[in-house]
Coordinates of C-alpha atoms in Angstrom, one line a residue:
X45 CA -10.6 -16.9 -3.7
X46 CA -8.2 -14.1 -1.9
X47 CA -7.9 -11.4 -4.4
X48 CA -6.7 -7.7 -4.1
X49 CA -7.2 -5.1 -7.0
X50 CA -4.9 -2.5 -7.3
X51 CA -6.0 0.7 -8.9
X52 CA -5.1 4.7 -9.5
X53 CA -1.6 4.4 -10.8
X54 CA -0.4 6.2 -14.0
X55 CA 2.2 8.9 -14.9
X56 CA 2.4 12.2 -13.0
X57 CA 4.9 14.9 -12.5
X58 CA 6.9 15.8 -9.6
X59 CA 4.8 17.4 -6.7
X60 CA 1.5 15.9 -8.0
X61 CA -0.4 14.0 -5.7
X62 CA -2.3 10.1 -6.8
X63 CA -4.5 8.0 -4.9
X64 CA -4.2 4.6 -5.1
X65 CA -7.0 2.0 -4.2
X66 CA -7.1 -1.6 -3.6
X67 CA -10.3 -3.8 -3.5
X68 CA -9.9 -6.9 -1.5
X69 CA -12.0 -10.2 -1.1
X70 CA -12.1 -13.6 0.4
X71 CA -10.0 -14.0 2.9
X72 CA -7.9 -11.1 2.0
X73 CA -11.3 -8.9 2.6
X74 CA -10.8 -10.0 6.2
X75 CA -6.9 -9.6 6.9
X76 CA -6.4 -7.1 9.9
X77 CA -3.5 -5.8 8.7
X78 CA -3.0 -4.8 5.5
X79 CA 0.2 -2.4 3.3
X80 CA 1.0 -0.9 0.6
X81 CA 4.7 -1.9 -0.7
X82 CA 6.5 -1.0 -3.6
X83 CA 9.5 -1.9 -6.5
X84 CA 11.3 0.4 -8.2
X85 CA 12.8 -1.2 -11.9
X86 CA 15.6 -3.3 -10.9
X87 CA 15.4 -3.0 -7.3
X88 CA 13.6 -5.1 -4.8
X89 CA 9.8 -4.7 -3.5
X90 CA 10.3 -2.2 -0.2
X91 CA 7.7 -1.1 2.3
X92 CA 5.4 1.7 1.9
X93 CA 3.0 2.0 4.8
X94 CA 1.1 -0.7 7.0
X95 CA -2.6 -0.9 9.0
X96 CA -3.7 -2.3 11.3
X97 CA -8.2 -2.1 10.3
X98 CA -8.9 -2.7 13.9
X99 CA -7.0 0.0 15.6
X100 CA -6.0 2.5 13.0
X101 CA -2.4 1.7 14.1
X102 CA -0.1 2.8 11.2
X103 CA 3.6 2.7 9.9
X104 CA 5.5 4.3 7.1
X105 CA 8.9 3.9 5.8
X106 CA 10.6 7.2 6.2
X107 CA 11.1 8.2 2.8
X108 CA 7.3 8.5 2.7
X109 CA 6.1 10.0 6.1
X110 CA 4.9 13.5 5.6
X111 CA 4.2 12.9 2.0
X112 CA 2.0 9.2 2.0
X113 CA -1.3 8.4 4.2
X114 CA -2.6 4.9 4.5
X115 CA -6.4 4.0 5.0
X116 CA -9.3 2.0 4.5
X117 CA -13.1 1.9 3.9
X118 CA -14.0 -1.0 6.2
X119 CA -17.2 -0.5 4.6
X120 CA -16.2 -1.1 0.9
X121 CA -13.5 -3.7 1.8
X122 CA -10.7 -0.8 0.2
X123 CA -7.4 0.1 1.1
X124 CA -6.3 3.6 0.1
X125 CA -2.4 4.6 -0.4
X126 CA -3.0 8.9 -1.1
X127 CA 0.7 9.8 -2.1
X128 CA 1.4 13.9 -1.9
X129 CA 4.2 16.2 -3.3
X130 CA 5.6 12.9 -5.0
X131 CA 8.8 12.6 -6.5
X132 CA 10.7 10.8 -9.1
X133 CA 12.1 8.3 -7.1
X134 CA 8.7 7.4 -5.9
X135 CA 8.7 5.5 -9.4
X136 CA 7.4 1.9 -9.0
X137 CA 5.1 -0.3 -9.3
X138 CA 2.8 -0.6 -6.0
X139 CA 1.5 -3.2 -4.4
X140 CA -1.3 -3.6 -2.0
X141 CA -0.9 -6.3 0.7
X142 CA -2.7 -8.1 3.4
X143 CA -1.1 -10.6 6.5
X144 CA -3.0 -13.7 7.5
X145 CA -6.5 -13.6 8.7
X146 CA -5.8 -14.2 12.7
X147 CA -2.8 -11.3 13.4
X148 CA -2.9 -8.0 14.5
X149 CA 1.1 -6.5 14.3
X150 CA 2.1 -4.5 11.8
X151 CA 4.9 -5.3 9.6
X152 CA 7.2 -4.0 7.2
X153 CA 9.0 -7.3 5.8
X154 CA 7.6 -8.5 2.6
X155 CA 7.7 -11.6 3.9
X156 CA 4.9 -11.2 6.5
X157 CA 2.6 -10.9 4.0
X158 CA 0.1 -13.6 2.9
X159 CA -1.5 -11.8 0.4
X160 CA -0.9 -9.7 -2.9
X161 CA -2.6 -7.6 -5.6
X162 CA -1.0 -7.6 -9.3
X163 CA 0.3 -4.2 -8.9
X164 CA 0.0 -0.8 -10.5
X165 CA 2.7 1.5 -12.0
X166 CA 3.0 5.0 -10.5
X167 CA 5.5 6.9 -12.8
X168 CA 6.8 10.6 -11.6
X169 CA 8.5 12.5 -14.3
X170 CA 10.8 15.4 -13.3

């Protein structure tokens, strides 16, 4: 069964930094590209960052380049979201994603992703 795990979220204040993890298996374990995306409380889910596990091609959404790094631990099947100097509106619940098995391009639509984790709340008080 395709599962992702998302863990490390919790409440922080501005400028802290968190590092979120996500434990895949099944098929997710062998996606090739895999995100992080994100939903604020009322809003819609929005892209985070992307990677691609073969190349180490990555892609942020600019309100989070400088301040975000995506990666993974092939080795532990674990996708890693570290998130710097965050700030309140970095507020959401995160989710780890991962595309279908056979492709290699990154993307930032939600809908290009097969599949999800639950989610974890990342709150950043002021």
């Amino acid at each position: 069964q395709e599962q992702l795990v998302e863990s490390g979220g919790g409440l922080v204040q501005a400028g802290d930094s968190v590092r979120l993890s996500c434990a895949a298996s099944g098929r997710a374990a062998s996606s090739n590209v895999v995100g992080w995306f994100r939903q604020p409380a009322g809003k819609a889910r929005e892209f985070v960052a992307a990677l691609n596990r073969i190349n180490d091609y990555t892609r942020y959404a600019d309100s989070v380049t400088g301040r975000f790094t995506i990666s993974r631990d092939n080795s532990k099947n674990t996708l890693y979201l570290q998130m710097n100097n965050l700030k309140p509106e970095d507020t959401a619940v995160y989710y780890c994603a991962a595309r279908g098995n056979a492709i290699t391009v990154l993307s930032t639509s939600r809908s290009g992703y097969s599949f999800w984790g639950q989610g974890t709340q990342v709150t950043v008080s002021s």
